[in-house]
């Protein structure tokens, strides 16, 4: 259930030069961004501009005070076009009603920034703004408009999912419906955008292909599309990063041997994947803070208890945060995860997760007794069915 059961990064792409030393010249700004919020009636305190630079792991966040003027200006140096977010904060010292303040607090706009002069003119809210000066924004806005046409269908399915969870009813069929709709959006919106001659050289093509590929890239379908893009997006820093992700995905296809790794276990001792050779192993990427992971844990526990005496085991790789060892240990205890666990407590910088190109969790890899990948991202009914076929058929496990 891709759209619901995932925790992942919000933005891909990059821009700001941030590693200058004290004696280095300050990079000259190549973007002049103006946000005119004069038409917004509510008193405003600040406007924030933020984005995530995936190539340098830098999170940019800047703000402009709006108490004296509702016109804000940002000057930045971009190395490539990037998807950013503008967000306003209401002035709570005014006489504005609580409802108006709440509405303003949720008022934001996603905008594709690129070198030049870009102007954002708000109408009655920031989210309802006209953006000029960015061809990338024009392409992005058209793309998101097409995606938004499917929102009512997703909302209805999510409501059914929520109700099923509350009543503890089966959710597998609802999850399949969500995945099916998600795949439809990928084909009808993102793939159509990527195949259009007018957009093959747009920097937004990398964003669109990232959305199409998803958190777990299938190189068989993704690589040909990437190679058909124009030279402009392919040679952007974000394009190079996507190319590297595709290359890594090819090394982690079913039939390939898993990448070996070692990491500290819960007792602080180094534990290696190689030590489990001879067993069928589910390498499970998760974290105590990940709700979808915790929701899936009972299913993994069930599979472990059912097949542990037949040569099956699990190796948990946690993306818990620095200083959160107790929380990690508590989750293991509370969820009854009685298998081996490792973590370096580096959050998204977990060395094993980076080696496997993990962009979202939960994710998993199922390995045979020799360490070869035989399944990926098996959850819920799919995991139970796969293991049943593996262990309860006459062919066995090789």
Short mmCIF file of C-alpha atoms in Angstrom, two decimals:
data_model
loop_
_atom_site.label_atom_id
_atom_site.label_comp_id
_atom_site.label_asym_id
_atom_site.label_seq_id
_atom_site.Cartn_x
_atom_site.Cartn_y
_atom_site.Cartn_z
CA UNK A 1 0.00 0.00 0.00
CA UNK A 2 2.48 2.51 -1.30
CA UNK A 3 0.82 5.84 -0.57
CA UNK A 4 -0.33 4.91 2.92
CA UNK A 5 2.23 2.62 4.49
CA UNK A 6 5.41 4.55 3.87
CA UNK A 7 7.59 7.03 5.66
CA UNK A 8 9.83 8.89 3.25
CA UNK A 9 11.59 12.09 2.26
CA UNK A 10 9.40 14.91 0.96
CA UNK A 11 11.56 16.51 -1.71
CA UNK A 12 14.10 15.36 -4.26
CA UNK A 13 16.44 17.70 -6.10
CA UNK A 14 18.90 20.23 -4.78
CA UNK A 15 20.19 23.73 -5.06
CA UNK A 16 21.83 25.96 -2.48
CA UNK A 17 25.60 26.11 -2.17
CA UNK A 18 26.11 25.80 1.57
CA UNK A 19 29.65 24.62 2.25
CA UNK A 20 31.50 27.91 1.81
CA UNK A 21 34.28 28.57 4.33
CA UNK A 22 34.75 31.97 6.05
CA UNK A 23 37.33 33.12 3.48
CA UNK A 24 35.47 31.80 0.45
CA UNK A 25 33.61 34.27 -1.76
CA UNK A 26 29.86 34.31 -1.19
CA UNK A 27 28.13 32.70 -4.19
CA UNK A 28 26.28 35.25 -6.30
CA UNK A 29 22.52 34.87 -6.16
CA UNK A 30 20.95 33.68 -9.39
CA UNK A 31 17.36 33.59 -8.15
CA UNK A 32 15.29 36.58 -7.09
CA UNK A 33 12.03 35.32 -5.57
CA UNK A 34 9.32 37.80 -4.57
CA UNK A 35 6.14 36.84 -2.75
CA UNK A 36 3.40 39.47 -2.75
CA UNK A 37 0.85 38.61 -0.05
CA UNK A 38 -0.89 41.98 0.05
CA UNK A 39 -4.25 40.49 -0.88
CA UNK A 40 -4.36 38.20 2.15
CA UNK A 41 -6.67 39.83 4.68
CA UNK A 42 -5.39 38.11 7.82
CA UNK A 43 -2.45 39.66 9.70
CA UNK A 44 0.71 37.65 8.98
CA UNK A 45 3.84 37.20 11.06
CA UNK A 46 6.32 35.46 8.74
CA UNK A 47 6.73 33.58 5.50
CA UNK A 48 9.05 30.58 5.40
CA UNK A 49 10.88 29.15 2.39
CA UNK A 50 12.19 25.61 2.75
CA UNK A 51 13.45 22.68 0.71
CA UNK A 52 15.63 19.60 1.01
CA UNK A 53 18.87 19.28 -0.93
CA UNK A 54 19.27 15.55 -1.54
CA UNK A 55 22.79 15.78 -2.97
CA UNK A 56 24.26 17.52 0.08
CA UNK A 57 21.69 16.33 2.67
CA UNK A 58 21.07 20.01 3.43
CA UNK A 59 17.73 21.32 4.62
CA UNK A 60 17.28 24.96 3.69
CA UNK A 61 14.92 27.06 5.77
CA UNK A 62 14.69 30.84 5.71
CA UNK A 63 12.02 33.36 6.66
CA UNK A 64 11.02 36.98 6.13
CA UNK A 65 9.10 39.10 8.65
CA UNK A 66 5.70 40.22 7.35
CA UNK A 67 4.46 42.40 10.21
CA UNK A 68 5.36 45.67 8.48
CA UNK A 69 5.04 44.59 4.87
CA UNK A 70 3.34 41.68 3.15
CA UNK A 71 5.90 41.62 0.37
CA UNK A 72 8.81 39.22 0.93
CA UNK A 73 12.00 38.78 -1.08
CA UNK A 74 14.45 35.87 -1.15
CA UNK A 75 17.75 35.85 -3.04
CA UNK A 76 19.33 32.43 -3.53
CA UNK A 77 22.05 30.72 -5.50
CA UNK A 78 20.70 27.59 -7.20
CA UNK A 79 22.76 24.83 -8.77
CA UNK A 80 19.63 23.35 -10.35
CA UNK A 81 15.84 23.80 -10.29
CA UNK A 82 14.28 22.52 -7.08
CA UNK A 83 10.88 21.92 -5.57
CA UNK A 84 10.41 24.14 -2.50
CA UNK A 85 7.65 25.13 -0.13
CA UNK A 86 6.44 28.55 0.95
CA UNK A 87 4.45 28.71 4.17
CA UNK A 88 2.95 31.64 6.05
CA UNK A 89 2.58 32.02 9.81
CA UNK A 90 -0.33 34.14 11.08
CA UNK A 91 0.20 37.04 13.46
CA UNK A 92 -1.40 35.81 16.69
CA UNK A 93 -1.25 39.25 18.31
CA UNK A 94 -3.97 40.69 16.09
CA UNK A 95 -7.75 40.53 16.43
CA UNK A 96 -8.10 37.84 13.80
CA UNK A 97 -10.56 35.07 14.64
CA UNK A 98 -9.29 31.68 15.70
CA UNK A 99 -10.70 30.09 12.54
CA UNK A 100 -8.84 32.58 10.35
CA UNK A 101 -5.59 31.97 12.23
CA UNK A 102 -5.99 28.22 11.84
CA UNK A 103 -6.61 28.59 8.11
CA UNK A 104 -3.55 30.80 7.71
CA UNK A 105 -1.41 28.35 9.68
CA UNK A 106 -2.17 25.67 7.08
CA UNK A 107 -1.57 27.99 4.13
CA UNK A 108 1.35 26.86 1.96
CA UNK A 109 2.44 26.67 -1.66
CA UNK A 110 4.77 24.22 -3.39
CA UNK A 111 6.78 26.03 -6.04
CA UNK A 112 9.49 24.92 -8.44
CA UNK A 113 12.39 27.33 -8.17
CA UNK A 114 14.92 27.98 -10.91
CA UNK A 115 17.43 30.68 -11.79
CA UNK A 116 15.89 34.01 -12.79
CA UNK A 117 13.19 36.25 -11.36
CA UNK A 118 10.12 34.51 -9.98
CA UNK A 119 7.06 36.30 -8.62
CA UNK A 120 4.36 34.80 -6.45
CA UNK A 121 1.20 36.91 -6.18
CA UNK A 122 -1.32 35.63 -3.65
CA UNK A 123 -5.04 36.07 -4.15
CA UNK A 124 -7.05 35.31 -1.03
CA UNK A 125 -4.37 32.91 0.30
CA UNK A 126 -0.84 31.76 -0.39
CA UNK A 127 -2.07 28.41 -1.68
CA UNK A 128 -4.19 30.32 -4.20
CA UNK A 129 -1.39 32.23 -5.91
CA UNK A 130 -0.23 33.05 -9.40
CA UNK A 131 3.41 32.17 -10.07
CA UNK A 132 5.30 33.76 -12.96
CA UNK A 133 8.89 33.52 -14.17
CA UNK A 134 9.39 29.75 -13.84
CA UNK A 135 8.76 27.36 -16.72
CA UNK A 136 9.51 24.52 -14.33
CA UNK A 137 6.67 25.72 -12.09
CA UNK A 138 4.29 25.79 -15.06
CA UNK A 139 5.12 22.16 -15.86
CA UNK A 140 4.91 21.13 -12.20
CA UNK A 141 1.54 22.86 -11.70
CA UNK A 142 0.04 21.09 -14.72
CA UNK A 143 1.38 17.76 -13.47
CA UNK A 144 0.00 18.23 -9.96
CA UNK A 145 -3.36 19.33 -11.33
CA UNK A 146 -3.66 16.02 -13.17
CA UNK A 147 -2.67 14.11 -10.04
CA UNK A 148 -5.22 16.06 -7.97
CA UNK A 149 -8.06 14.76 -10.15
CA UNK A 150 -7.56 11.38 -8.47
CA UNK A 151 -7.62 12.79 -4.92
CA UNK A 152 -11.34 12.11 -4.27
CA UNK A 153 -10.82 8.43 -5.10
CA UNK A 154 -7.83 8.20 -2.78
CA UNK A 155 -9.70 10.01 -0.01
CA UNK A 156 -12.57 7.53 -0.23
CA UNK A 157 -10.23 4.55 -0.09
CA UNK A 158 -8.29 5.98 2.85
CA UNK A 159 -11.56 6.49 4.71
CA UNK A 160 -12.44 2.82 4.14
CA UNK A 161 -8.97 1.81 5.29
CA UNK A 162 -9.26 3.89 8.45
CA UNK A 163 -12.66 2.43 9.28
CA UNK A 164 -11.41 -1.11 8.68
CA UNK A 165 -8.45 -0.52 10.99
CA UNK A 166 -10.72 0.85 13.72
CA UNK A 167 -13.04 -2.15 13.49
CA UNK A 168 -10.05 -4.53 13.15
CA UNK A 169 -11.42 -5.78 9.85
CA UNK A 170 -9.17 -7.13 7.04
CA UNK A 171 -7.50 -4.37 5.02
CA UNK A 172 -5.67 -6.38 2.33
CA UNK A 173 -8.26 -5.75 -0.39
CA UNK A 174 -8.43 -2.03 0.39
CA UNK A 175 -4.64 -1.81 0.27
CA UNK A 176 -4.67 -3.56 -3.11
CA UNK A 177 -7.21 -1.02 -4.36
CA UNK A 178 -5.02 1.84 -3.19
CA UNK A 179 -1.98 0.30 -4.88
CA UNK A 180 -3.98 -0.21 -8.06
CA UNK A 181 -5.09 3.43 -8.10
CA UNK A 182 -1.55 4.55 -7.32
CA UNK A 183 -0.28 2.56 -10.32
CA UNK A 184 -2.97 4.11 -12.48
CA UNK A 185 -1.78 7.60 -11.53
CA UNK A 186 1.78 6.62 -12.34
CA UNK A 187 0.80 5.39 -15.79
CA UNK A 188 -1.78 8.02 -16.73
CA UNK A 189 -0.09 11.08 -15.24
CA UNK A 190 3.62 10.66 -14.61
CA UNK A 191 4.43 8.32 -17.49
CA UNK A 192 2.37 10.40 -19.92
CA UNK A 193 4.28 13.50 -18.77
CA UNK A 194 7.62 11.73 -19.26
CA UNK A 195 6.74 10.55 -22.78
CA UNK A 196 5.58 13.96 -24.01
CA UNK A 197 8.22 15.53 -26.32
CA UNK A 198 7.60 18.98 -24.81
CA UNK A 199 8.61 17.87 -21.31
CA UNK A 200 11.48 15.44 -21.92
CA UNK A 201 13.99 18.23 -21.35
CA UNK A 202 12.16 19.80 -18.43
CA UNK A 203 13.93 19.63 -15.05
CA UNK A 204 10.58 18.51 -13.66
CA UNK A 205 11.09 15.25 -15.58
CA UNK A 206 13.38 14.02 -12.80
CA UNK A 207 10.69 14.75 -10.22
CA UNK A 208 8.09 12.97 -12.39
CA UNK A 209 10.32 9.93 -12.92
CA UNK A 210 11.07 9.75 -9.20
CA UNK A 211 7.33 9.70 -8.49
CA UNK A 212 6.78 7.09 -11.20
CA UNK A 213 9.62 4.87 -9.96
CA UNK A 214 8.52 5.06 -6.33
CA UNK A 215 10.52 4.32 -3.23
CA UNK A 216 11.67 0.88 -4.48
CA UNK A 217 12.91 1.34 -8.03
CA UNK A 218 12.27 -1.34 -10.62
CA UNK A 219 15.23 -0.81 -12.97
CA UNK A 220 13.61 -2.85 -15.73
CA UNK A 221 10.89 -0.22 -16.17
CA UNK A 222 12.69 2.87 -14.86
CA UNK A 223 16.05 2.75 -16.65
CA UNK A 224 14.65 2.82 -20.23
CA UNK A 225 12.54 5.88 -19.38
CA UNK A 226 15.53 7.63 -17.82
CA UNK A 227 17.65 6.98 -20.91
CA UNK A 228 14.94 8.47 -23.13
CA UNK A 229 14.95 11.78 -21.25
CA UNK A 230 16.72 14.79 -22.68
CA UNK A 231 20.30 15.67 -21.76
CA UNK A 232 19.19 18.59 -19.54
CA UNK A 233 17.42 16.58 -16.80
CA UNK A 234 19.78 13.59 -17.07
CA UNK A 235 22.80 15.80 -16.37
CA UNK A 236 21.33 17.71 -13.44
CA UNK A 237 22.71 16.77 -9.98
CA UNK A 238 19.33 15.22 -9.17
CA UNK A 239 19.47 13.35 -12.47
CA UNK A 240 22.85 11.89 -11.58
CA UNK A 241 21.53 10.84 -8.17
CA UNK A 242 18.57 9.08 -9.80
CA UNK A 243 20.92 7.36 -12.22
CA UNK A 244 22.95 6.07 -9.25
CA UNK A 245 19.78 4.82 -7.54
CA UNK A 246 18.84 2.92 -10.70
CA UNK A 247 22.32 1.35 -10.85
CA UNK A 248 22.01 0.26 -7.20
CA UNK A 249 18.54 -1.14 -7.79
CA UNK A 250 19.99 -3.36 -10.54
CA UNK A 251 22.37 -4.85 -7.96
CA UNK A 252 19.44 -5.61 -5.64
CA UNK A 253 17.13 -7.35 -8.09
CA UNK A 254 15.64 -10.75 -7.36
CA UNK A 255 18.31 -13.29 -8.28
CA UNK A 256 21.21 -11.12 -7.10
CA UNK A 257 23.15 -11.81 -3.92
CA UNK A 258 22.36 -9.48 -1.04
CA UNK A 259 24.93 -6.84 -0.16
CA UNK A 260 26.85 -8.13 2.89
CA UNK A 261 26.84 -6.01 6.03
CA UNK A 262 27.66 -5.96 9.73
CA UNK A 263 26.32 -3.65 12.42
CA UNK A 264 25.99 -3.45 16.20
CA UNK A 265 23.19 -5.45 17.76
CA UNK A 266 21.15 -4.51 20.82
CA UNK A 267 24.02 -5.56 23.10
CA UNK A 268 26.53 -3.45 21.16
CA UNK A 269 28.21 -6.47 19.59
CA UNK A 270 28.85 -6.63 15.85
CA UNK A 271 26.41 -8.93 14.09
CA UNK A 272 26.82 -9.89 10.42
CA UNK A 273 24.31 -10.96 7.82
CA UNK A 274 26.78 -13.66 6.79
CA UNK A 275 26.32 -15.38 10.15
CA UNK A 276 22.79 -16.32 9.07
CA UNK A 277 23.90 -18.21 5.97
CA UNK A 278 22.04 -21.49 5.79
CA UNK A 279 18.75 -19.87 6.81
CA UNK A 280 16.05 -18.14 4.82
CA UNK A 281 16.32 -14.54 6.06
CA UNK A 282 13.93 -11.61 5.92
CA UNK A 283 16.07 -8.44 6.16
CA UNK A 284 13.52 -6.01 7.58
CA UNK A 285 14.14 -2.24 7.50
CA UNK A 286 12.00 -0.52 10.15
CA UNK A 287 12.08 1.89 13.12
CA UNK A 288 10.29 2.33 16.41
CA UNK A 289 8.95 5.72 15.24
CA UNK A 290 7.50 4.28 12.02
CA UNK A 291 3.76 3.68 12.44
CA UNK A 292 3.35 1.54 9.30
CA UNK A 293 6.31 -0.59 10.40
CA UNK A 294 4.78 -1.18 13.82
CA UNK A 295 1.46 -2.05 12.18
CA UNK A 296 3.20 -4.69 10.05
CA UNK A 297 5.18 -6.20 12.94
CA UNK A 298 2.40 -8.60 14.09
CA UNK A 299 2.38 -10.11 10.59
CA UNK A 300 6.16 -10.61 10.68
CA UNK A 301 5.91 -12.12 14.18
CA UNK A 302 3.28 -14.53 12.90
CA UNK A 303 5.48 -15.58 9.98
CA UNK A 304 8.53 -15.96 12.21
CA UNK A 305 6.73 -18.15 14.73
CA UNK A 306 5.20 -20.27 11.98
CA UNK A 307 8.42 -21.02 10.09
CA UNK A 308 11.33 -20.47 12.50
CA UNK A 309 11.67 -24.22 13.04
CA UNK A 310 11.89 -24.74 9.27
CA UNK A 311 14.94 -22.55 8.77
CA UNK A 312 13.36 -19.10 8.58
CA UNK A 313 14.51 -16.06 10.55
CA UNK A 314 14.35 -12.27 10.49
CA UNK A 315 17.11 -9.67 10.82
CA UNK A 316 15.77 -6.27 11.80
CA UNK A 317 17.68 -3.18 10.66
CA UNK A 318 16.41 -0.16 12.56
CA UNK A 319 16.54 3.45 11.38
CA UNK A 320 16.04 4.73 14.91
CA UNK A 321 17.49 8.10 15.78
CA UNK A 322 20.63 9.02 17.74
CA UNK A 323 20.05 8.69 21.46
CA UNK A 324 16.93 6.57 20.95
CA UNK A 325 18.30 3.15 21.88
CA UNK A 326 15.83 2.75 24.76
CA UNK A 327 12.91 3.53 22.45
CA UNK A 328 14.24 1.02 19.93
CA UNK A 329 14.62 -1.65 22.63
CA UNK A 330 11.16 -0.94 24.02
CA UNK A 331 9.56 -1.34 20.58
CA UNK A 332 11.34 -4.69 20.15
CA UNK A 333 10.00 -5.83 23.52
CA UNK A 334 6.49 -4.41 23.12
CA UNK A 335 6.03 -5.91 19.64
CA UNK A 336 7.53 -9.28 20.57
CA UNK A 337 10.28 -9.19 17.94
CA UNK A 338 12.32 -12.15 19.15
CA UNK A 339 14.93 -12.22 16.40
CA UNK A 340 18.25 -10.50 15.80
CA UNK A 341 18.33 -6.71 15.50
CA UNK A 342 21.02 -4.25 14.43
CA UNK A 343 21.27 -0.46 14.20
CA UNK A 344 23.85 2.32 14.29
CA UNK A 345 21.13 4.73 15.50
CA UNK A 346 21.84 7.18 12.69
CA UNK A 347 18.26 7.62 11.48
CA UNK A 348 18.18 7.97 7.66
CA UNK A 349 21.99 7.89 7.64
CA UNK A 350 22.00 4.28 8.81
CA UNK A 351 24.92 2.77 6.90
CA UNK A 352 23.10 -0.43 5.97
CA UNK A 353 20.03 1.40 4.74
CA UNK A 354 22.22 3.67 2.59
CA UNK A 355 24.01 0.64 1.13
CA UNK A 356 20.60 -0.73 0.14
CA UNK A 357 19.31 2.63 -1.13
CA UNK A 358 16.42 2.70 1.33
CA UNK A 359 14.25 5.77 0.69
CA UNK A 360 11.22 4.76 2.75
CA UNK A 361 10.23 2.23 5.38
CA UNK A 362 9.00 -0.39 5.90
CA UNK A 363 11.00 -2.28 3.29
CA UNK A 364 12.37 -5.80 3.27
CA UNK A 365 14.41 -8.32 1.31
CA UNK A 366 13.88 -12.08 1.52
CA UNK A 367 17.07 -14.12 1.06
CA UNK A 368 17.51 -17.82 0.42
CA UNK A 369 19.94 -20.02 2.33
CA UNK A 370 22.84 -18.84 0.17
CA UNK A 371 22.07 -15.15 0.60
CA UNK A 372 20.43 -14.65 -2.79
CA UNK A 373 17.45 -12.29 -3.04
CA UNK A 374 14.25 -14.23 -3.72
CA UNK A 375 11.66 -11.62 -2.75
CA UNK A 376 11.28 -7.91 -2.00
CA UNK A 377 8.84 -5.80 -0.01
CA UNK A 378 6.65 -8.71 1.01
CA UNK A 379 4.06 -7.60 3.54
CA UNK A 380 0.75 -8.76 4.90
CA UNK A 381 -0.84 -11.58 2.96
CA UNK A 382 1.95 -11.51 0.35
CA UNK A 383 4.59 -12.46 2.94
CA UNK A 384 2.49 -15.28 4.37
CA UNK A 385 1.69 -16.65 0.92
CA UNK A 386 5.31 -16.51 -0.26
CA UNK A 387 6.61 -18.32 2.82
CA UNK A 388 3.85 -20.92 2.63
CA UNK A 389 4.82 -21.75 -0.94
CA UNK A 390 8.47 -21.77 0.05
CA UNK A 391 8.23 -24.01 3.08
CA UNK A 392 5.09 -26.08 2.57
CA UNK A 393 5.49 -27.25 -1.03
CA UNK A 394 7.28 -30.43 -1.95
CA UNK A 395 10.13 -28.53 -3.63
CA UNK A 396 11.31 -27.02 -0.31
CA UNK A 397 13.94 -24.29 -0.14
CA UNK A 398 16.84 -25.65 -2.23
#
